[in-house]
Amino acid sequence: MKRVTKLLLPIAAAALAGTSAHAQSRADVSVKIEMDQAGPVIAPEIYGQFAEDLGRGIYDGIWVGPDSKIPNTNGYRTDVMQAIQKLHPPVIRWPGGCFADQYDWRDGIGPRDKRPKRINYTWGGVTYDNSFGTNEFMNYSEALGAEAYIAGNMGSLPPHAMQQWIEYITADGDTTLAKERRANGRDKPWKNLKYFGVGNESWGCGGNMKPEYAADLHRRYATFVWKPDEAPPITKVASGANVDDYRWTETMMKDASNMMDALSLHYYTFPGSWEDKGPATGFAEDKWASTLKHAEFMDELIRKHGAIMDKYDPKKRIGLYVDEWGTWYDQEPGSHPGFLYQQNTLRDAEVAALTLNIFHRHTDRVKMANIAQMVNVLQAMILTRGDKMLLTPTYYVFDMYQPFMGATPLKAEVNGPDYVNGDISLNMVDVSAARGKDGKLYLALVNTDPDRAAHVVTGMSGSATGRILTGPAMDTHNTFDAPNTIHPVAYRGTSDGGKLAFDLPAKSIAVVAVDQR
Ligand code: AHR
């Protein structure tokens, strides 16, 4: 899972850069919303989640089992479930990730005490008992009102396994697999299996394939990913590129685009280089700047992969699914090697907001995205320890951004200074605008400068109310002892010469509904 990116930034130069020159001044920024330049609707699935059988993501995070002392609902942690429910996740991807290509779905069905125990070869070599399997996942996503996105095993099982898995989940009538599902406690087929991944990271942990071979194998496996009752049909997702591997996208599109409905893209954000990511907390400003700059790279990736897809799919039938994205730092000291457990700070909230804003600008092609991952892994919504739980700054961004699900994006033209740190510069203020399903105009405003406030003047008159997320330090975060250190608070726009304006503190994210006059 080595990540390659050409965006290796000069950390030393950045570290030397001072920030205090701007610390007291306020930057003037203007934003113009083009009401007549609307893009295709923001697919709610851009707000998708990813829950892999990795570390404490499933076991401990979502599932504790019905006999646990931790309060649970049929084995699912009640606190986590209720918190996730409030985000209205449109889709959840499971069981991997890399884990998907080692997973045999048959291990995870039937009486729990009879399920085989296996080694998680991909993540930490730990033993798992398969107590969270297909029924548990499908019931969970159904209870949350989420579509299910199952990642199938193309790396180490035959295509027949995918077909049988789909039949177990979706077949009614008298087949042996439908009967087996009934015997396992589920009478009717689940209706929310909407997406099926044909392998994962086939260029790496999913089989270390060359793109030509992966495209051929995709054709073979995808042949068996269907069901006779096509309502609703299954969306076939091909395993896509790692970061800027454009040859991968070119080959998959050239050789297999007629056999897929979506192509994935994986991109993780980290400061500096993959070998020297640094900690999730206690970092210096150069790491803040480098992380946000890397987040911005998502825009270029979507444009370039999208341009290749356009060549083979000019009508944009095939979605680009960024089905793994998020921050990746050194794991927390003392946590299990291979569990990818990391804290989550205001920096992560900025990455989430900037990335969601980028997705809003590419709604013609980006039809799904799944942040990695939902609980206790990488850029999580929620962290747990024993019976304690905390909501991360990233959770709050997803919460604040909910009005953008299904909204119609509008072009926002921002004029203002850059945030500069050493050799790194990026837009100081980033704005996303959209007309919500409720008819209201929503704005998301992000100030990337950790020291300098911004005064943002719009071309509109009216008022605006919403919430803002900020904190005193770049790494402001919640802990199990102080779980309410950072959370959104009420926020409203001001007026400047009769125009709606916003005073954005340094390092802040605001989402408001505008009442235009
Ligand atoms: O999200 C963690 C891992 O990152 C996934 O298992 C894999 O697909 C990617 O390399």
Coordinates of C-alpha atoms and ligand atoms in Angstrom, one line a residue:
M1 CA 0.0 0.0 0.0
K2 CA 2.8 2.3 -0.7
R3 CA 1.5 5.6 -1.9
V4 CA 3.2 7.4 -4.7
T5 CA 2.6 11.0 -5.3
K6 CA 4.6 13.6 -7.3
L7 CA 3.5 16.2 -4.8
L8 CA 6.4 16.0 -2.4
L9 CA 6.6 19.4 -0.9
P10 CA 9.8 21.0 0.4
I11 CA 9.1 20.5 4.1
A12 CA 12.3 22.1 5.3
A13 CA 11.6 25.3 3.5
A14 CA 8.0 25.3 4.8
A15 CA 9.2 24.7 8.3
L16 CA 11.3 27.8 8.2
A17 CA 8.5 30.0 7.1
G18 CA 7.1 32.4 9.7
T19 CA 3.4 33.1 10.0
S20 CA 3.3 35.8 12.5
A21 CA 3.5 38.6 9.9
H22 CA -0.1 38.0 9.1
A23 CA -1.2 37.0 12.5
Q24 CA -3.0 40.2 13.4
S25 CA -4.2 41.3 10.0
R26 CA -7.5 40.4 8.5
A27 CA -7.7 39.4 4.9
D28 CA -10.3 40.9 2.6
V29 CA -12.0 38.4 0.3
S30 CA -14.9 38.7 -2.1
V31 CA -17.2 35.9 -3.4
K32 CA -19.6 36.0 -6.2
I33 CA -22.2 33.2 -6.6
E34 CA -23.2 32.6 -10.2
M35 CA -26.9 31.7 -9.7
D36 CA -27.3 30.8 -13.4
Q37 CA -24.3 28.4 -13.5
A38 CA -25.7 25.3 -11.9
G39 CA -24.0 21.9 -12.2
P40 CA -25.4 18.4 -12.0
V41 CA -26.8 17.6 -8.6
I42 CA -24.4 16.6 -5.8
A43 CA -24.9 12.9 -5.5
P44 CA -25.7 12.2 -1.9
E45 CA -23.4 9.2 -2.2
I46 CA -20.4 11.6 -2.2
Y47 CA -21.1 11.5 1.6
G48 CA -20.5 7.8 1.7
Q49 CA -18.8 5.9 4.5
F50 CA -16.3 3.0 4.4
A51 CA -16.1 0.4 7.1
E52 CA -13.4 -2.2 6.6
D53 CA -12.6 -5.3 8.7
L54 CA -9.5 -3.5 9.9
G55 CA -8.3 -2.9 13.4
R56 CA -11.1 -1.7 15.6
G57 CA -13.2 -0.4 12.8
I58 CA -15.8 -3.2 12.9
Y59 CA -15.1 -5.1 16.1
D60 CA -15.3 -2.6 19.0
G61 CA -16.3 0.3 16.7
I62 CA -19.5 -0.9 15.3
W63 CA -20.0 -4.4 16.6
V64 CA -19.6 -5.6 20.2
G65 CA -21.9 -8.5 20.1
P66 CA -25.2 -9.0 22.0
D67 CA -23.5 -10.3 25.2
S68 CA -21.3 -7.2 25.6
K69 CA -21.5 -5.0 28.7
I70 CA -21.2 -2.1 26.3
P71 CA -24.8 -0.9 25.6
N72 CA -25.8 -2.4 22.3
T73 CA -28.7 -3.1 20.0
N74 CA -28.6 -6.7 18.8
G75 CA -24.8 -6.5 19.0
Y76 CA -24.3 -3.1 17.4
R77 CA -22.9 -0.4 19.7
T78 CA -25.9 1.8 20.4
D79 CA -23.9 5.0 20.9
V80 CA -22.1 4.7 17.6
M81 CA -25.1 3.6 15.7
Q82 CA -27.2 6.6 17.0
A83 CA -24.4 9.0 16.1
I84 CA -23.9 7.6 12.6
Q85 CA -27.7 7.6 12.1
K86 CA -27.7 11.4 12.6
L87 CA -25.3 11.8 9.6
H88 CA -27.8 10.0 7.3
P89 CA -25.1 8.0 5.5
P90 CA -26.3 7.3 2.0
V91 CA -24.0 4.4 1.4
I92 CA -21.6 2.2 3.4
R93 CA -18.8 0.2 1.8
W94 CA -17.7 -3.1 3.4
P95 CA -15.7 -5.4 4.0
G96 CA -12.7 -3.7 2.5
G97 CA -10.3 -2.3 1.3
C98 CA -7.5 -4.8 1.1
F99 CA -9.4 -7.1 3.4
A100 CA -12.0 -7.7 0.7
D101 CA -9.6 -9.7 -1.4
Q102 CA -8.8 -12.2 1.4
Y103 CA -12.4 -12.5 2.6
D104 CA -14.7 -15.5 2.0
W105 CA -18.3 -14.4 2.6
R106 CA -19.3 -17.9 3.6
D107 CA -17.2 -17.6 6.7
G108 CA -19.5 -14.8 7.9
I109 CA -22.9 -16.5 7.8
G110 CA -24.8 -19.0 10.0
P111 CA -24.7 -19.4 13.8
R112 CA -22.0 -17.1 15.2
D113 CA -20.5 -19.7 17.5
K114 CA -19.9 -22.0 14.5
R115 CA -18.3 -19.5 12.2
P116 CA -14.6 -20.1 11.5
K117 CA -11.9 -18.0 13.1
R118 CA -9.4 -16.6 10.7
I119 CA -6.3 -14.6 10.6
N120 CA -6.5 -11.1 9.2
Y121 CA -3.5 -11.3 7.1
T122 CA -3.9 -7.8 5.7
W123 CA -4.2 -6.0 9.0
G124 CA -2.1 -6.9 11.9
G125 CA -2.3 -10.7 11.7
V126 CA -4.9 -10.8 14.4
T127 CA -7.6 -13.4 14.7
Y128 CA -11.2 -12.4 14.0
D129 CA -14.2 -14.6 14.7
N130 CA -16.4 -13.6 11.8
S131 CA -19.2 -12.6 14.1
F132 CA -19.8 -9.6 11.9
G133 CA -20.7 -11.0 8.5
T134 CA -23.2 -10.5 5.7
N135 CA -26.4 -10.5 7.8
E136 CA -24.9 -8.2 10.3
F137 CA -23.7 -5.8 7.7
M138 CA -26.8 -5.8 5.6
N139 CA -29.1 -5.4 8.6
Y140 CA -26.9 -2.5 9.9
S141 CA -26.9 -0.6 6.6
E142 CA -30.6 -1.2 6.2
A143 CA -31.3 0.1 9.7
L144 CA -29.3 3.2 9.0
G145 CA -31.2 3.7 5.7
A146 CA -27.9 3.4 3.8
E147 CA -27.3 1.6 0.5
A148 CA -24.9 -1.3 0.8
Y149 CA -21.7 -1.3 -1.3
I150 CA -20.1 -4.7 -1.0
A151 CA -16.5 -5.1 -2.2
G152 CA -16.1 -8.5 -3.7
N153 CA -13.0 -10.7 -3.7
M154 CA -11.4 -10.8 -7.2
G155 CA -7.9 -11.5 -5.8
S156 CA -8.3 -14.9 -4.2
L157 CA -11.7 -16.5 -4.9
P158 CA -13.4 -17.6 -8.2
P159 CA -16.1 -15.5 -9.8
H160 CA -18.7 -18.1 -8.7
A161 CA -18.2 -16.8 -5.1
M162 CA -19.4 -13.3 -6.1
Q163 CA -22.4 -14.7 -7.9
Q164 CA -23.4 -16.8 -4.9
W165 CA -22.9 -14.0 -2.5
I166 CA -25.2 -11.8 -4.5
E167 CA -27.8 -14.6 -4.7
Y168 CA -27.7 -15.1 -0.9
I169 CA -28.5 -11.4 -0.4
T170 CA -31.0 -10.8 -3.1
A171 CA -32.8 -14.0 -4.2
D172 CA -36.3 -14.7 -3.3
G173 CA -38.2 -17.9 -4.1
D174 CA -37.0 -21.4 -3.6
T175 CA -33.2 -21.4 -4.2
T176 CA -30.9 -23.2 -1.8
L177 CA -29.1 -19.9 -1.0
A178 CA -32.4 -18.0 -0.3
K179 CA -33.4 -20.8 2.0
E180 CA -30.0 -20.7 3.7
R181 CA -30.5 -16.9 4.3
R182 CA -33.9 -17.6 5.8
A183 CA -32.5 -20.2 8.1
N184 CA -30.0 -17.6 9.2
G185 CA -32.8 -15.3 10.3
R186 CA -33.6 -13.1 7.2
D187 CA -36.7 -13.9 5.4
K188 CA -36.9 -11.3 2.6
P189 CA -34.0 -10.4 0.4
W190 CA -32.3 -7.1 1.3
K191 CA -33.3 -4.4 -1.2
N192 CA -30.4 -2.1 -0.4
L193 CA -27.6 -4.0 -2.1
K194 CA -27.0 -1.4 -4.8
Y195 CA -23.2 -1.4 -5.5
F196 CA -20.8 -4.3 -5.9
G197 CA -17.0 -3.8 -6.2
V198 CA -15.2 -6.1 -8.5
G199 CA -12.0 -6.4 -6.4
N200 CA -10.1 -3.6 -4.6
E201 CA -6.8 -2.1 -5.4
S202 CA -6.0 -4.8 -8.0
W203 CA -2.7 -2.9 -8.7
G204 CA -1.6 -3.7 -5.1
C205 CA -3.1 -5.7 -2.2
G206 CA -5.9 -7.0 -4.5
G207 CA -3.5 -9.1 -6.5
N208 CA -0.6 -6.9 -7.7
M209 CA -1.9 -7.0 -11.3
K210 CA -0.8 -5.1 -14.3
P211 CA -3.6 -3.0 -15.7
E212 CA -4.1 -5.1 -18.9
Y213 CA -4.6 -8.2 -16.7
A214 CA -6.8 -6.4 -14.3
A215 CA -9.0 -5.2 -17.1
D216 CA -9.3 -8.7 -18.5
L217 CA -10.1 -10.1 -15.1
H218 CA -12.6 -7.4 -14.4
R219 CA -14.4 -8.4 -17.6
R220 CA -14.5 -12.0 -16.5
Y221 CA -15.7 -11.4 -12.9
A222 CA -18.1 -8.7 -13.8
T223 CA -19.9 -11.2 -16.1
F224 CA -21.2 -12.9 -13.0
V225 CA -22.1 -9.8 -11.0
W226 CA -25.8 -9.5 -11.8
K227 CA -29.1 -10.9 -10.6
P228 CA -32.2 -12.0 -12.6
D229 CA -34.4 -9.5 -10.8
E230 CA -32.8 -6.3 -11.9
A231 CA -34.9 -4.0 -9.7
P232 CA -32.9 -2.3 -8.4
P233 CA -30.0 -3.2 -10.6
I234 CA -26.5 -3.7 -9.2
T235 CA -23.9 -1.1 -10.0
K236 CA -20.6 -2.7 -11.0
V237 CA -17.6 -0.9 -9.7
A238 CA -14.2 -1.6 -11.3
S239 CA -11.0 -1.4 -9.2
G240 CA -9.5 1.9 -10.2
A241 CA -6.2 3.8 -10.0
N242 CA -3.9 4.6 -7.2
V243 CA -3.5 8.3 -7.0
D244 CA -2.0 9.6 -10.3
D245 CA -1.7 6.2 -12.1
Y246 CA -3.3 7.5 -15.3
R247 CA -2.2 4.5 -17.3
W248 CA -4.4 2.4 -15.1
T249 CA -7.4 4.5 -15.9
E250 CA -6.6 4.5 -19.6
T251 CA -6.3 0.8 -19.7
M252 CA -9.4 0.0 -17.7
M253 CA -11.5 2.4 -19.8
K254 CA -10.1 1.2 -23.1
D255 CA -10.4 -2.5 -22.3
A256 CA -13.3 -2.9 -19.9
S257 CA -15.5 0.2 -19.9
N258 CA -18.4 -1.6 -21.4
M259 CA -18.4 -4.0 -18.4
M260 CA -18.5 -1.4 -15.6
D261 CA -20.8 1.3 -14.3
A262 CA -18.2 3.0 -12.2
L263 CA -14.4 3.1 -11.8
S264 CA -12.8 3.8 -8.5
L265 CA -10.0 6.1 -7.4
H266 CA -8.1 5.9 -4.2
Y267 CA -6.2 8.9 -2.8
Y268 CA -5.0 9.5 0.7
T269 CA -3.9 12.8 2.1
F270 CA -0.8 13.0 4.3
P271 CA 1.8 15.7 5.0
G272 CA 5.2 15.5 3.5
S273 CA 5.9 12.0 2.1
W274 CA 4.4 8.5 2.6
E275 CA 7.6 7.5 4.5
D276 CA 7.4 10.5 6.8
K277 CA 3.8 11.3 7.5
G278 CA 4.2 12.5 11.0
P279 CA 1.7 12.4 13.9
A280 CA -2.0 13.2 13.9
T281 CA -1.5 15.7 16.7
G282 CA 1.3 18.0 17.9
F283 CA 2.5 18.9 14.4
A284 CA 4.0 22.2 13.3
E285 CA 2.5 24.5 10.7
D286 CA 4.5 23.1 7.8
K287 CA 2.6 19.9 8.3
W288 CA -0.7 21.7 8.4
A289 CA 0.1 23.5 5.1
S290 CA 1.5 20.4 3.4
T291 CA -1.6 18.4 4.4
L292 CA -4.0 20.9 3.0
K293 CA -1.9 21.3 -0.2
H294 CA -2.1 17.5 -0.6
A295 CA -5.9 17.7 -0.1
E296 CA -6.1 20.2 -2.9
F297 CA -4.4 17.7 -5.2
M298 CA -7.7 15.8 -5.3
D299 CA -9.0 18.4 -7.8
E300 CA -6.2 17.7 -10.3
L301 CA -6.7 13.9 -9.9
I302 CA -10.4 14.2 -10.7
R303 CA -9.8 16.4 -13.7
K304 CA -7.1 14.2 -15.2
H305 CA -8.7 10.9 -14.5
G306 CA -12.0 12.4 -15.7
A307 CA -10.4 13.6 -19.0
I308 CA -9.3 10.0 -19.7
M309 CA -12.8 8.7 -18.9
D310 CA -14.3 11.3 -21.2
K311 CA -12.4 9.9 -24.1
Y312 CA -14.1 6.5 -23.8
D313 CA -17.3 7.6 -22.1
P314 CA -18.2 11.0 -23.4
K315 CA -21.8 10.7 -22.2
K316 CA -20.5 10.2 -18.7
R317 CA -22.4 7.0 -18.1
I318 CA -19.6 5.7 -15.8
G319 CA -19.2 7.3 -12.4
L320 CA -15.8 8.0 -10.9
Y321 CA -16.1 6.7 -7.3
V322 CA -13.5 8.0 -5.0
D323 CA -14.2 5.1 -2.7
E324 CA -11.3 5.6 -0.5
W325 CA -10.1 9.1 0.6
G326 CA -9.0 10.8 3.8
T327 CA -6.0 11.6 5.9
W328 CA -3.3 9.0 6.8
Y329 CA -0.8 9.8 9.6
D330 CA 1.5 7.8 11.8
Q331 CA -0.7 5.6 14.0
E332 CA -1.3 6.6 17.6
P333 CA 1.6 5.6 19.8
G334 CA 0.8 2.4 21.7
S335 CA -1.9 1.3 19.3
H336 CA -1.7 -2.1 17.7
P337 CA 0.5 -2.1 14.6
G338 CA -1.6 -2.4 11.5
F339 CA -4.7 -1.0 13.1
L340 CA -4.4 2.5 11.5
Y341 CA -5.8 4.2 14.6
Q342 CA -5.2 7.9 14.6
Q343 CA -6.5 11.0 16.3
N344 CA -8.6 13.6 14.4
T345 CA -8.2 17.3 14.6
L346 CA -9.2 20.6 13.2
R347 CA -6.7 19.9 10.4
D348 CA -8.7 16.8 9.4
A349 CA -11.9 18.9 9.4
E350 CA -10.3 21.3 7.0
V351 CA -9.2 18.4 4.7
A352 CA -12.8 17.0 4.8
A353 CA -14.3 20.4 4.0
L354 CA -11.9 21.2 1.2
T355 CA -12.3 17.7 -0.3
L356 CA -16.1 17.8 -0.2
N357 CA -16.0 21.2 -1.9
I358 CA -13.8 19.7 -4.6
F359 CA -16.4 16.9 -5.1
H360 CA -19.1 19.5 -5.4
R361 CA -17.2 21.0 -8.4
H362 CA -17.1 17.7 -10.3
T363 CA -20.6 16.4 -10.0
D364 CA -20.6 15.5 -13.7
R365 CA -18.3 12.6 -13.0
V366 CA -17.9 12.0 -9.3
K367 CA -21.0 10.1 -8.2
M368 CA -19.7 8.5 -5.0
A369 CA -17.0 9.0 -2.4
N370 CA -16.3 7.0 0.7
I371 CA -14.2 8.5 3.4
A372 CA -11.8 6.1 5.1
Q373 CA -13.0 5.1 7.5
M374 CA -16.2 5.3 9.6
V375 CA -15.0 4.3 13.1
N376 CA -11.5 4.0 14.7
V377 CA -9.6 3.8 11.5
L378 CA -7.7 6.6 9.7
Q379 CA -9.9 9.8 9.2
A380 CA -12.8 8.5 11.4
M381 CA -16.1 10.1 12.2
I382 CA -16.0 8.4 15.6
L383 CA -13.4 7.1 18.0
T384 CA -14.1 4.6 20.8
R385 CA -12.3 3.3 23.9
G386 CA -14.1 0.7 25.9
D387 CA -17.6 2.1 26.5
K388 CA -16.5 5.6 25.7
M389 CA -17.1 7.3 22.4
L390 CA -16.1 10.7 20.9
L391 CA -17.2 12.5 17.8
T392 CA -14.3 13.9 15.7
P393 CA -14.0 17.3 14.0
T394 CA -14.5 15.3 10.7
Y395 CA -17.8 14.0 12.0
Y396 CA -18.9 17.6 12.6
V397 CA -18.0 18.6 9.0
F398 CA -20.1 15.7 7.6
D399 CA -22.9 16.9 9.9
M400 CA -22.7 20.5 8.9
Y401 CA -22.5 19.7 5.2
Q402 CA -25.7 17.6 5.2
P403 CA -27.7 20.2 3.2
F404 CA -25.4 19.6 0.3
M405 CA -26.5 16.1 -0.2
G406 CA -28.7 16.1 -3.3
A407 CA -28.3 19.9 -3.7
T408 CA -27.6 21.7 -7.0
P409 CA -24.1 23.2 -7.0
L410 CA -23.6 26.8 -8.1
K411 CA -20.3 28.3 -9.3
A412 CA -18.6 30.4 -6.6
E413 CA -15.9 32.8 -7.7
V414 CA -13.6 33.8 -4.9
N415 CA -11.1 36.6 -5.0
G416 CA -8.6 37.0 -2.1
P417 CA -5.1 36.3 -1.0
D418 CA -3.4 32.9 -0.8
Y419 CA -2.4 31.3 2.5
V420 CA 1.4 30.9 2.2
N421 CA 3.7 28.8 4.2
G422 CA 7.2 28.5 2.8
D423 CA 6.9 27.2 -0.7
I424 CA 3.3 26.1 -0.3
S425 CA 0.5 28.4 -1.2
L426 CA -3.2 27.7 -1.6
N427 CA -6.4 29.6 -1.6
M428 CA -6.9 31.2 1.8
V429 CA -10.7 31.0 1.5
D430 CA -12.5 28.3 -0.3
V431 CA -16.3 28.5 -0.9
S432 CA -18.8 26.0 -2.1
A433 CA -22.4 27.1 -2.9
A434 CA -25.5 25.1 -3.7
R435 CA -29.2 25.3 -3.9
G436 CA -30.5 22.7 -1.4
K437 CA -33.3 20.3 -2.0
D438 CA -35.4 22.6 0.3
G439 CA -34.8 25.5 -2.1
K440 CA -32.5 27.4 0.2
L441 CA -29.1 28.7 -0.8
Y442 CA -26.3 27.1 1.2
L443 CA -22.7 28.2 1.5
A444 CA -19.7 26.3 2.9
L445 CA -16.8 28.6 3.7
V446 CA -13.3 27.4 4.7
N447 CA -10.5 29.5 6.0
T448 CA -7.2 27.5 5.5
D449 CA -5.0 30.1 7.2
P450 CA -4.2 29.0 10.8
D451 CA -3.4 32.5 11.9
R452 CA -5.3 35.0 9.9
A453 CA -9.0 35.9 9.9
A454 CA -10.9 36.7 6.7
H455 CA -13.6 39.2 6.0
V456 CA -15.6 37.7 3.1
V457 CA -18.0 40.0 1.3
T458 CA -20.6 38.5 -1.1
G459 CA -22.5 40.2 -3.9
M460 CA -25.8 39.4 -2.3
S461 CA -28.0 41.2 0.2
G462 CA -29.7 39.3 3.0
S463 CA -28.8 37.4 6.1
A464 CA -27.3 34.0 6.9
T465 CA -27.3 31.6 9.8
G466 CA -25.6 28.3 10.4
R467 CA -22.7 26.8 12.3
I468 CA -19.0 27.2 12.5
L469 CA -16.2 24.8 13.5
T470 CA -12.9 26.2 14.7
G471 CA -10.5 25.9 17.6
P472 CA -7.6 27.6 19.3
A473 CA -4.9 25.3 17.9
M474 CA -4.3 23.6 14.5
D475 CA -4.6 20.2 16.3
T476 CA -7.6 21.0 18.5
H477 CA -9.3 17.7 19.0
N478 CA -11.6 15.8 21.3
T479 CA -10.4 13.2 23.8
F480 CA -12.2 10.6 25.8
D481 CA -11.7 12.8 28.9
A482 CA -12.7 16.0 27.2
P483 CA -15.0 14.9 24.4
N484 CA -16.6 18.3 23.8
T485 CA -13.4 20.4 23.3
I486 CA -14.3 21.0 19.7
H487 CA -17.8 21.1 18.2
P488 CA -19.7 23.5 15.9
V489 CA -21.4 26.6 17.4
A490 CA -24.0 28.9 16.1
Y491 CA -22.8 31.4 13.5
R492 CA -24.3 34.2 11.4
G493 CA -23.3 36.5 8.6
T494 CA -22.9 40.2 8.9
S495 CA -23.5 43.1 6.7
D496 CA -20.9 45.2 4.8
G497 CA -22.3 48.2 2.8
G498 CA -25.6 46.5 2.4
K499 CA -24.0 43.2 1.2
L500 CA -24.0 40.0 3.1
A501 CA -20.6 39.3 4.6
F502 CA -18.8 36.8 6.8
D503 CA -16.1 37.2 9.4
L504 CA -14.3 33.9 9.3
P505 CA -11.8 33.3 12.1
A506 CA -8.5 31.7 11.3
K507 CA -8.7 27.9 10.6
S508 CA -12.4 27.7 10.5
I509 CA -15.2 26.0 8.5
A510 CA -18.7 27.5 8.4
V511 CA -21.9 26.3 6.7
V512 CA -24.8 28.7 6.4
A513 CA -28.2 28.9 4.9
V514 CA -28.7 32.3 3.2
D515 CA -31.9 34.3 3.3
Q516 CA -31.6 36.5 0.2
R517 CA -33.4 39.8 0.0
Ligands
AHR1 O1 -8.2 2.2 4.1 C1 -7.1 1.4 4.4 C2 -6.5 0.7 3.2 O2 -6.0 1.6 2.3 C3 -7.5 -0.1 2.4 O3 -7.7 -1.4 2.9 C4 -6.9 -0.2 1.1 O4 -7.8 -0.4 0.0 C5 -6.0 1.0 1.0 O5 -4.7 0.7 0.7

